[in-house]
Amino acid sequence: MSIEAQLPITKEMAKTFKVGDVLYLTGYVYTCRDAGHKLIAEALERGEDSPVDWTDQLVYYAGPCPAPPGKVFNSNGPTTAVRMDPYVEMMLKLGATAMLGKGVREPYVADLCKEYGAVSLLGVGGASAINAARIKSAEIMAYGELGTESIKKLYFDRFRVIVGIDTEGNVLQYQEIPKYKL
C-alpha cells in the first residue's frame, strides 16, 4: 500500500504501517549516525540528557554531504542501518518511533520494534540526488564538530521509503517472494 505520512510518527500511526508499505514522508526528522549515537550513549551514562527530544521522532541514519551554493545538500542517502543496531533500544527508550536506513537489521531489532511499537524503514541506497531533492531544509541541532555526522533536523517533502520492519516484528527481507515465470 502507498501511504502519505505526515511526521512525526506516533505509536498509533506506526501500528498502521505494514511490511512492504511505501510511505511518502513529509515533516521534520533528525539525522543520527554512528558517532552521534555514541555521543548520546556517553551523555546518558554521565547522567545527562540527549541533546534532542526523540519522542515520536524518526531517526534518519544519514550523514548528508555539504551543500553547493543554492542547495540544501549535495547528496543525501541512508547509511547501512545495522551499524546502529547496538543503539536501537537506547533510542526507542528515548521515545523514537521509527528508524530509516538501508539494508538488513540484526534479528533482535524486529523484537525491539514489536516491544516498543516502532518501525524500521528502508531508504533506497544509490538514489542520493533524488533524496536530496526531497529535503527542503536542514539545521544542525547537536554535535556540530562531527561535520557530516552531526545531528541535523531536516524537512522531508514526500521522501519515499518502504516499511522494512513493522510493529508486529514482521521483517520484509524474511517475507516470501513470489516466483515469476519468465
JSON list of C-alpha atoms in Angstrom, two decimals:
[
{"chain": "A", "resi": 1, "resn": "MET", "atom": "CA", "xyz": [0.00, 0.00, 0.00]},
{"chain": "A", "resi": 2, "resn": "SER", "atom": "CA", "xyz": [1.12, 3.57, -0.68]},
{"chain": "A", "resi": 3, "resn": "ILE", "atom": "CA", "xyz": [0.64, 5.99, 2.24]},
{"chain": "A", "resi": 4, "resn": "GLU", "atom": "CA", "xyz": [1.13, 9.75, 2.59]},
{"chain": "A", "resi": 5, "resn": "ALA", "atom": "CA", "xyz": [2.53, 10.09, 6.12]},
{"chain": "A", "resi": 6, "resn": "GLN", "atom": "CA", "xyz": [2.76, 13.39, 7.96]},
{"chain": "A", "resi": 7, "resn": "LEU", "atom": "CA", "xyz": [5.57, 13.40, 10.53]},
{"chain": "A", "resi": 8, "resn": "PRO", "atom": "CA", "xyz": [6.05, 12.94, 13.43]},
{"chain": "A", "resi": 9, "resn": "ILE", "atom": "CA", "xyz": [5.21, 9.23, 13.62]},
{"chain": "A", "resi": 10, "resn": "THR", "atom": "CA", "xyz": [3.22, 8.47, 16.74]},
{"chain": "A", "resi": 11, "resn": "LYS", "atom": "CA", "xyz": [2.97, 4.94, 18.14]},
{"chain": "A", "resi": 12, "resn": "GLU", "atom": "CA", "xyz": [-0.65, 4.83, 16.95]},
{"chain": "A", "resi": 13, "resn": "MET", "atom": "CA", "xyz": [0.42, 5.77, 13.42]},
{"chain": "A", "resi": 14, "resn": "ALA", "atom": "CA", "xyz": [3.31, 3.29, 13.45]},
{"chain": "A", "resi": 15, "resn": "LYS", "atom": "CA", "xyz": [0.84, 0.46, 14.20]},
{"chain": "A", "resi": 16, "resn": "THR", "atom": "CA", "xyz": [-0.95, 1.15, 10.91]},
{"chain": "A", "resi": 17, "resn": "PHE", "atom": "CA", "xyz": [2.18, 0.57, 8.80]},
{"chain": "A", "resi": 18, "resn": "LYS", "atom": "CA", "xyz": [2.80, -2.93, 7.49]},
{"chain": "A", "resi": 19, "resn": "VAL", "atom": "CA", "xyz": [5.88, -4.54, 5.99]},
{"chain": "A", "resi": 20, "resn": "GLY", "atom": "CA", "xyz": [6.19, -3.56, 2.33]},
{"chain": "A", "resi": 21, "resn": "ASP", "atom": "CA", "xyz": [4.08, -0.40, 2.60]},
{"chain": "A", "resi": 22, "resn": "VAL", "atom": "CA", "xyz": [5.52, 2.51, 0.64]},
{"chain": "A", "resi": 23, "resn": "LEU", "atom": "CA", "xyz": [5.45, 5.72, 2.67]},
{"chain": "A", "resi": 24, "resn": "TYR", "atom": "CA", "xyz": [5.82, 9.26, 1.41]},
{"chain": "A", "resi": 25, "resn": "LEU", "atom": "CA", "xyz": [7.10, 11.14, 4.46]},
{"chain": "A", "resi": 26, "resn": "THR", "atom": "CA", "xyz": [6.50, 14.86, 4.95]},
{"chain": "A", "resi": 27, "resn": "GLY", "atom": "CA", "xyz": [7.73, 16.72, 8.01]},
{"chain": "A", "resi": 28, "resn": "TYR", "atom": "CA", "xyz": [10.75, 17.00, 10.27]},
{"chain": "A", "resi": 29, "resn": "VAL", "atom": "CA", "xyz": [13.25, 14.21, 11.00]},
{"chain": "A", "resi": 30, "resn": "TYR", "atom": "CA", "xyz": [16.62, 14.06, 12.72]},
{"chain": "A", "resi": 31, "resn": "THR", "atom": "CA", "xyz": [19.79, 12.54, 11.30]},
{"chain": "A", "resi": 32, "resn": "CYS", "atom": "CA", "xyz": [22.00, 10.49, 13.57]},
{"chain": "A", "resi": 33, "resn": "ARG", "atom": "CA", "xyz": [24.80, 8.12, 12.63]},
{"chain": "A", "resi": 34, "resn": "ASP", "atom": "CA", "xyz": [27.45, 6.09, 14.44]},
{"chain": "A", "resi": 35, "resn": "ALA", "atom": "CA", "xyz": [29.31, 8.96, 16.08]},
{"chain": "A", "resi": 36, "resn": "GLY", "atom": "CA", "xyz": [26.13, 10.77, 17.17]},
{"chain": "A", "resi": 37, "resn": "HIS", "atom": "CA", "xyz": [24.68, 7.62, 18.72]},
{"chain": "A", "resi": 38, "resn": "LYS", "atom": "CA", "xyz": [27.92, 7.03, 20.59]},
{"chain": "A", "resi": 39, "resn": "LEU", "atom": "CA", "xyz": [27.93, 10.59, 22.00]},
{"chain": "A", "resi": 40, "resn": "ILE", "atom": "CA", "xyz": [24.29, 10.26, 23.09]},
{"chain": "A", "resi": 41, "resn": "ALA", "atom": "CA", "xyz": [25.11, 6.97, 24.87]},
{"chain": "A", "resi": 42, "resn": "GLU", "atom": "CA", "xyz": [28.08, 8.60, 26.61]},
{"chain": "A", "resi": 43, "resn": "ALA", "atom": "CA", "xyz": [25.94, 11.57, 27.68]},
{"chain": "A", "resi": 44, "resn": "LEU", "atom": "CA", "xyz": [23.29, 9.26, 29.14]},
{"chain": "A", "resi": 45, "resn": "GLU", "atom": "CA", "xyz": [25.98, 7.28, 31.00]},
{"chain": "A", "resi": 46, "resn": "ARG", "atom": "CA", "xyz": [27.10, 10.57, 32.60]},
{"chain": "A", "resi": 47, "resn": "GLY", "atom": "CA", "xyz": [23.51, 11.25, 33.68]},
{"chain": "A", "resi": 48, "resn": "GLU", "atom": "CA", "xyz": [22.97, 13.95, 31.05]},
{"chain": "A", "resi": 49, "resn": "ASP", "atom": "CA", "xyz": [20.06, 14.27, 28.65]},
{"chain": "A", "resi": 50, "resn": "SER", "atom": "CA", "xyz": [20.14, 13.64, 24.93]},
{"chain": "A", "resi": 51, "resn": "PRO", "atom": "CA", "xyz": [20.64, 16.90, 23.01]},
{"chain": "A", "resi": 52, "resn": "VAL", "atom": "CA", "xyz": [17.43, 16.14, 21.06]},
{"chain": "A", "resi": 53, "resn": "ASP", "atom": "CA", "xyz": [13.98, 15.13, 22.30]},
{"chain": "A", "resi": 54, "resn": "TRP", "atom": "CA", "xyz": [13.41, 11.87, 20.39]},
{"chain": "A", "resi": 55, "resn": "THR", "atom": "CA", "xyz": [9.75, 11.46, 21.40]},
{"chain": "A", "resi": 56, "resn": "ASP", "atom": "CA", "xyz": [7.76, 10.28, 18.33]},
{"chain": "A", "resi": 57, "resn": "GLN", "atom": "CA", "xyz": [10.74, 11.05, 16.11]},
{"chain": "A", "resi": 58, "resn": "LEU", "atom": "CA", "xyz": [12.19, 9.31, 13.10]},
{"chain": "A", "resi": 59, "resn": "VAL", "atom": "CA", "xyz": [15.95, 8.71, 13.36]},
{"chain": "A", "resi": 60, "resn": "TYR", "atom": "CA", "xyz": [17.44, 9.02, 9.87]},
{"chain": "A", "resi": 61, "resn": "TYR", "atom": "CA", "xyz": [20.75, 7.21, 9.55]},
{"chain": "A", "resi": 62, "resn": "ALA", "atom": "CA", "xyz": [22.41, 9.68, 7.22]},
{"chain": "A", "resi": 63, "resn": "GLY", "atom": "CA", "xyz": [25.37, 12.00, 7.02]},
{"chain": "A", "resi": 64, "resn": "PRO", "atom": "CA", "xyz": [24.38, 14.49, 4.35]},
{"chain": "A", "resi": 65, "resn": "CYS", "atom": "CA", "xyz": [27.19, 15.85, 2.18]},
{"chain": "A", "resi": 66, "resn": "PRO", "atom": "CA", "xyz": [27.88, 19.59, 2.38]},
{"chain": "A", "resi": 67, "resn": "ALA", "atom": "CA", "xyz": [25.74, 21.62, 0.02]},
{"chain": "A", "resi": 68, "resn": "PRO", "atom": "CA", "xyz": [26.91, 23.52, -3.03]},
{"chain": "A", "resi": 69, "resn": "PRO", "atom": "CA", "xyz": [25.59, 27.09, -3.34]},
{"chain": "A", "resi": 70, "resn": "GLY", "atom": "CA", "xyz": [21.81, 27.26, -3.63]},
{"chain": "A", "resi": 71, "resn": "LYS", "atom": "CA", "xyz": [21.11, 23.69, -2.44]},
{"chain": "A", "resi": 72, "resn": "VAL", "atom": "CA", "xyz": [20.26, 22.14, 0.92]},
{"chain": "A", "resi": 73, "resn": "PHE", "atom": "CA", "xyz": [22.59, 19.17, 0.28]},
{"chain": "A", "resi": 74, "resn": "ASN", "atom": "CA", "xyz": [24.87, 17.92, -2.45]},
{"chain": "A", "resi": 75, "resn": "SER", "atom": "CA", "xyz": [23.70, 14.34, -1.97]},
{"chain": "A", "resi": 76, "resn": "ASN", "atom": "CA", "xyz": [21.86, 12.50, 0.74]},
{"chain": "A", "resi": 77, "resn": "GLY", "atom": "CA", "xyz": [21.23, 8.83, 1.21]},
{"chain": "A", "resi": 78, "resn": "PRO", "atom": "CA", "xyz": [20.60, 6.44, 4.06]},
{"chain": "A", "resi": 79, "resn": "THR", "atom": "CA", "xyz": [23.58, 4.64, 5.52]},
{"chain": "A", "resi": 80, "resn": "THR", "atom": "CA", "xyz": [23.72, 0.97, 6.48]},
{"chain": "A", "resi": 81, "resn": "ALA", "atom": "CA", "xyz": [21.34, 0.55, 9.41]},
{"chain": "A", "resi": 82, "resn": "VAL", "atom": "CA", "xyz": [22.95, -2.50, 11.03]},
{"chain": "A", "resi": 83, "resn": "ARG", "atom": "CA", "xyz": [25.79, -0.31, 12.32]},
{"chain": "A", "resi": 84, "resn": "MET", "atom": "CA", "xyz": [23.30, 1.48, 14.58]},
{"chain": "A", "resi": 85, "resn": "ASP", "atom": "CA", "xyz": [21.68, -1.73, 15.88]},
{"chain": "A", "resi": 86, "resn": "PRO", "atom": "CA", "xyz": [23.58, -1.64, 19.21]},
{"chain": "A", "resi": 87, "resn": "TYR", "atom": "CA", "xyz": [21.88, 1.73, 19.89]},
{"chain": "A", "resi": 88, "resn": "VAL", "atom": "CA", "xyz": [18.31, 0.86, 18.82]},
{"chain": "A", "resi": 89, "resn": "GLU", "atom": "CA", "xyz": [16.97, 0.08, 22.28]},
{"chain": "A", "resi": 90, "resn": "MET", "atom": "CA", "xyz": [18.52, 3.25, 23.69]},
{"chain": "A", "resi": 91, "resn": "MET", "atom": "CA", "xyz": [16.82, 5.36, 21.02]},
{"chain": "A", "resi": 92, "resn": "LEU", "atom": "CA", "xyz": [13.47, 3.59, 21.49]},
{"chain": "A", "resi": 93, "resn": "LYS", "atom": "CA", "xyz": [13.69, 4.16, 25.25]},
{"chain": "A", "resi": 94, "resn": "LEU", "atom": "CA", "xyz": [14.27, 7.85, 24.45]},
{"chain": "A", "resi": 95, "resn": "GLY", "atom": "CA", "xyz": [10.95, 7.82, 22.57]},
{"chain": "A", "resi": 96, "resn": "ALA", "atom": "CA", "xyz": [11.90, 7.34, 18.91]},
{"chain": "A", "resi": 97, "resn": "THR", "atom": "CA", "xyz": [9.21, 5.52, 16.93]},
{"chain": "A", "resi": 98, "resn": "ALA", "atom": "CA", "xyz": [10.95, 4.99, 13.59]},
{"chain": "A", "resi": 99, "resn": "MET", "atom": "CA", "xyz": [14.39, 4.48, 12.10]},
{"chain": "A", "resi": 100, "resn": "LEU", "atom": "CA", "xyz": [15.41, 4.96, 8.48]},
{"chain": "A", "resi": 101, "resn": "GLY", "atom": "CA", "xyz": [18.44, 3.34, 6.91]},
{"chain": "A", "resi": 102, "resn": "LYS", "atom": "CA", "xyz": [19.29, 0.73, 4.31]},
{"chain": "A", "resi": 103, "resn": "GLY", "atom": "CA", "xyz": [19.92, -2.99, 4.43]},
{"chain": "A", "resi": 104, "resn": "VAL", "atom": "CA", "xyz": [19.01, -5.77, 6.84]},
{"chain": "A", "resi": 105, "resn": "ARG", "atom": "CA", "xyz": [18.96, -5.41, 10.62]},
{"chain": "A", "resi": 106, "resn": "GLU", "atom": "CA", "xyz": [20.06, -7.81, 13.32]},
{"chain": "A", "resi": 107, "resn": "PRO", "atom": "CA", "xyz": [17.18, -10.19, 14.24]},
{"chain": "A", "resi": 108, "resn": "TYR", "atom": "CA", "xyz": [16.75, -8.61, 17.70]},
{"chain": "A", "resi": 109, "resn": "VAL", "atom": "CA", "xyz": [15.73, -5.29, 16.09]},
{"chain": "A", "resi": 110, "resn": "ALA", "atom": "CA", "xyz": [12.42, -6.85, 14.97]},
{"chain": "A", "resi": 111, "resn": "ASP", "atom": "CA", "xyz": [11.81, -7.91, 18.59]},
{"chain": "A", "resi": 112, "resn": "LEU", "atom": "CA", "xyz": [12.57, -4.37, 19.80]},
{"chain": "A", "resi": 113, "resn": "CYS", "atom": "CA", "xyz": [10.20, -2.88, 17.20]},
{"chain": "A", "resi": 114, "resn": "LYS", "atom": "CA", "xyz": [7.47, -5.18, 18.49]},
{"chain": "A", "resi": 115, "resn": "GLU", "atom": "CA", "xyz": [8.25, -4.43, 22.16]},
{"chain": "A", "resi": 116, "resn": "TYR", "atom": "CA", "xyz": [8.37, -0.63, 21.74]},
{"chain": "A", "resi": 117, "resn": "GLY", "atom": "CA", "xyz": [5.79, -0.20, 18.94]},
{"chain": "A", "resi": 118, "resn": "ALA", "atom": "CA", "xyz": [8.32, 1.13, 16.44]},
{"chain": "A", "resi": 119, "resn": "VAL", "atom": "CA", "xyz": [9.08, 0.63, 12.75]},
{"chain": "A", "resi": 120, "resn": "SER", "atom": "CA", "xyz": [12.28, 0.33, 10.77]},
{"chain": "A", "resi": 121, "resn": "LEU", "atom": "CA", "xyz": [12.10, 1.98, 7.37]},
{"chain": "A", "resi": 122, "resn": "LEU", "atom": "CA", "xyz": [14.22, 1.29, 4.31]},
{"chain": "A", "resi": 123, "resn": "GLY", "atom": "CA", "xyz": [15.54, 4.02, 2.05]},
{"chain": "A", "resi": 124, "resn": "VAL", "atom": "CA", "xyz": [16.88, 3.45, -1.40]},
{"chain": "A", "resi": 125, "resn": "GLY", "atom": "CA", "xyz": [20.66, 3.42, -1.49]},
{"chain": "A", "resi": 126, "resn": "GLY", "atom": "CA", "xyz": [22.18, 4.97, -4.61]},
{"chain": "A", "resi": 127, "resn": "ALA", "atom": "CA", "xyz": [19.36, 7.50, -5.00]},
{"chain": "A", "resi": 128, "resn": "SER", "atom": "CA", "xyz": [21.13, 10.32, -3.18]},
{"chain": "A", "resi": 129, "resn": "ALA", "atom": "CA", "xyz": [20.36, 13.02, -5.76]},
{"chain": "A", "resi": 130, "resn": "ILE", "atom": "CA", "xyz": [16.64, 12.15, -5.71]},
{"chain": "A", "resi": 131, "resn": "ASN", "atom": "CA", "xyz": [16.68, 12.03, -1.90]},
{"chain": "A", "resi": 132, "resn": "ALA", "atom": "CA", "xyz": [18.40, 15.41, -1.68]},
{"chain": "A", "resi": 133, "resn": "ALA", "atom": "CA", "xyz": [15.68, 16.98, -3.84]},
{"chain": "A", "resi": 134, "resn": "ARG", "atom": "CA", "xyz": [13.10, 15.84, -1.26]},
{"chain": "A", "resi": 135, "resn": "ILE", "atom": "CA", "xyz": [14.84, 17.64, 1.61]},
{"chain": "A", "resi": 136, "resn": "LYS", "atom": "CA", "xyz": [13.76, 21.25, 1.83]},
{"chain": "A", "resi": 137, "resn": "SER", "atom": "CA", "xyz": [15.68, 22.48, 4.89]},
{"chain": "A", "resi": 138, "resn": "ALA", "atom": "CA", "xyz": [18.48, 21.46, 7.22]},
{"chain": "A", "resi": 139, "resn": "GLU", "atom": "CA", "xyz": [19.68, 22.76, 10.58]},
{"chain": "A", "resi": 140, "resn": "ILE", "atom": "CA", "xyz": [22.48, 21.45, 12.80]},
{"chain": "A", "resi": 141, "resn": "MET", "atom": "CA", "xyz": [20.97, 20.56, 16.19]},
{"chain": "A", "resi": 142, "resn": "ALA", "atom": "CA", "xyz": [23.88, 18.97, 18.05]},
{"chain": "A", "resi": 143, "resn": "TYR", "atom": "CA", "xyz": [27.48, 17.81, 17.78]},
{"chain": "A", "resi": 144, "resn": "GLY", "atom": "CA", "xyz": [28.41, 20.26, 15.02]},
{"chain": "A", "resi": 145, "resn": "GLU", "atom": "CA", "xyz": [32.04, 19.25, 15.50]},
{"chain": "A", "resi": 146, "resn": "LEU", "atom": "CA", "xyz": [31.17, 15.94, 13.82]},
{"chain": "A", "resi": 147, "resn": "GLY", "atom": "CA", "xyz": [30.63, 17.66, 10.47]},
{"chain": "A", "resi": 148, "resn": "THR", "atom": "CA", "xyz": [28.52, 15.45, 8.20]},
{"chain": "A", "resi": 149, "resn": "GLU", "atom": "CA", "xyz": [27.77, 13.18, 11.18]},
{"chain": "A", "resi": 150, "resn": "SER", "atom": "CA", "xyz": [26.32, 15.98, 13.32]},
{"chain": "A", "resi": 151, "resn": "ILE", "atom": "CA", "xyz": [22.68, 15.61, 14.34]},
{"chain": "A", "resi": 152, "resn": "LYS", "atom": "CA", "xyz": [20.61, 17.62, 11.88]},
{"chain": "A", "resi": 153, "resn": "LYS", "atom": "CA", "xyz": [16.94, 18.50, 11.70]},
{"chain": "A", "resi": 154, "resn": "LEU", "atom": "CA", "xyz": [15.69, 18.02, 8.14]},
{"chain": "A", "resi": 155, "resn": "TYR", "atom": "CA", "xyz": [12.39, 18.78, 6.48]},
{"chain": "A", "resi": 156, "resn": "PHE", "atom": "CA", "xyz": [11.22, 15.97, 4.17]},
{"chain": "A", "resi": 157, "resn": "ASP", "atom": "CA", "xyz": [8.78, 16.67, 1.35]},
{"chain": "A", "resi": 158, "resn": "ARG", "atom": "CA", "xyz": [7.30, 13.33, 0.21]},
{"chain": "A", "resi": 159, "resn": "PHE", "atom": "CA", "xyz": [10.51, 11.39, 0.94]},
{"chain": "A", "resi": 160, "resn": "ARG", "atom": "CA", "xyz": [9.88, 7.82, -0.28]},
{"chain": "A", "resi": 161, "resn": "VAL", "atom": "CA", "xyz": [10.64, 4.85, 1.99]},
{"chain": "A", "resi": 162, "resn": "ILE", "atom": "CA", "xyz": [9.50, 1.25, 2.46]},
{"chain": "A", "resi": 163, "resn": "VAL", "atom": "CA", "xyz": [8.47, -0.34, 5.76]},
{"chain": "A", "resi": 164, "resn": "GLY", "atom": "CA", "xyz": [11.16, -2.94, 6.45]},
{"chain": "A", "resi": 165, "resn": "ILE", "atom": "CA", "xyz": [10.07, -3.99, 9.96]},
{"chain": "A", "resi": 166, "resn": "ASP", "atom": "CA", "xyz": [6.63, -3.29, 11.37]},
{"chain": "A", "resi": 167, "resn": "THR", "atom": "CA", "xyz": [5.34, -3.05, 14.95]},
{"chain": "A", "resi": 168, "resn": "GLU", "atom": "CA", "xyz": [4.36, -6.74, 14.86]},
{"chain": "A", "resi": 169, "resn": "GLY", "atom": "CA", "xyz": [8.01, -7.71, 14.28]},
{"chain": "A", "resi": 170, "resn": "ASN", "atom": "CA", "xyz": [7.49, -8.74, 10.65]},
{"chain": "A", "resi": 171, "resn": "VAL", "atom": "CA", "xyz": [10.61, -8.29, 8.51]},
{"chain": "A", "resi": 172, "resn": "LEU", "atom": "CA", "xyz": [10.41, -7.50, 4.78]},
{"chain": "A", "resi": 173, "resn": "GLN", "atom": "CA", "xyz": [13.57, -9.46, 3.99]},
{"chain": "A", "resi": 174, "resn": "TYR", "atom": "CA", "xyz": [12.05, -12.57, 5.61]},
{"chain": "A", "resi": 175, "resn": "GLN", "atom": "CA", "xyz": [8.83, -12.45, 3.58]},
{"chain": "A", "resi": 176, "resn": "GLU", "atom": "CA", "xyz": [8.04, -14.97, 0.87]},
{"chain": "A", "resi": 177, "resn": "ILE", "atom": "CA", "xyz": [8.98, -13.55, -2.51]},
{"chain": "A", "resi": 178, "resn": "PRO", "atom": "CA", "xyz": [6.55, -14.50, -5.29]},
{"chain": "A", "resi": 179, "resn": "LYS", "atom": "CA", "xyz": [8.04, -16.63, -8.04]},
{"chain": "A", "resi": 180, "resn": "TYR", "atom": "CA", "xyz": [7.58, -15.24, -11.51]},
{"chain": "A", "resi": 181, "resn": "LYS", "atom": "CA", "xyz": [7.68, -17.22, -14.72]},
{"chain": "A", "resi": 182, "resn": "LEU", "atom": "CA", "xyz": [9.99, -15.84, -17.37]}
]
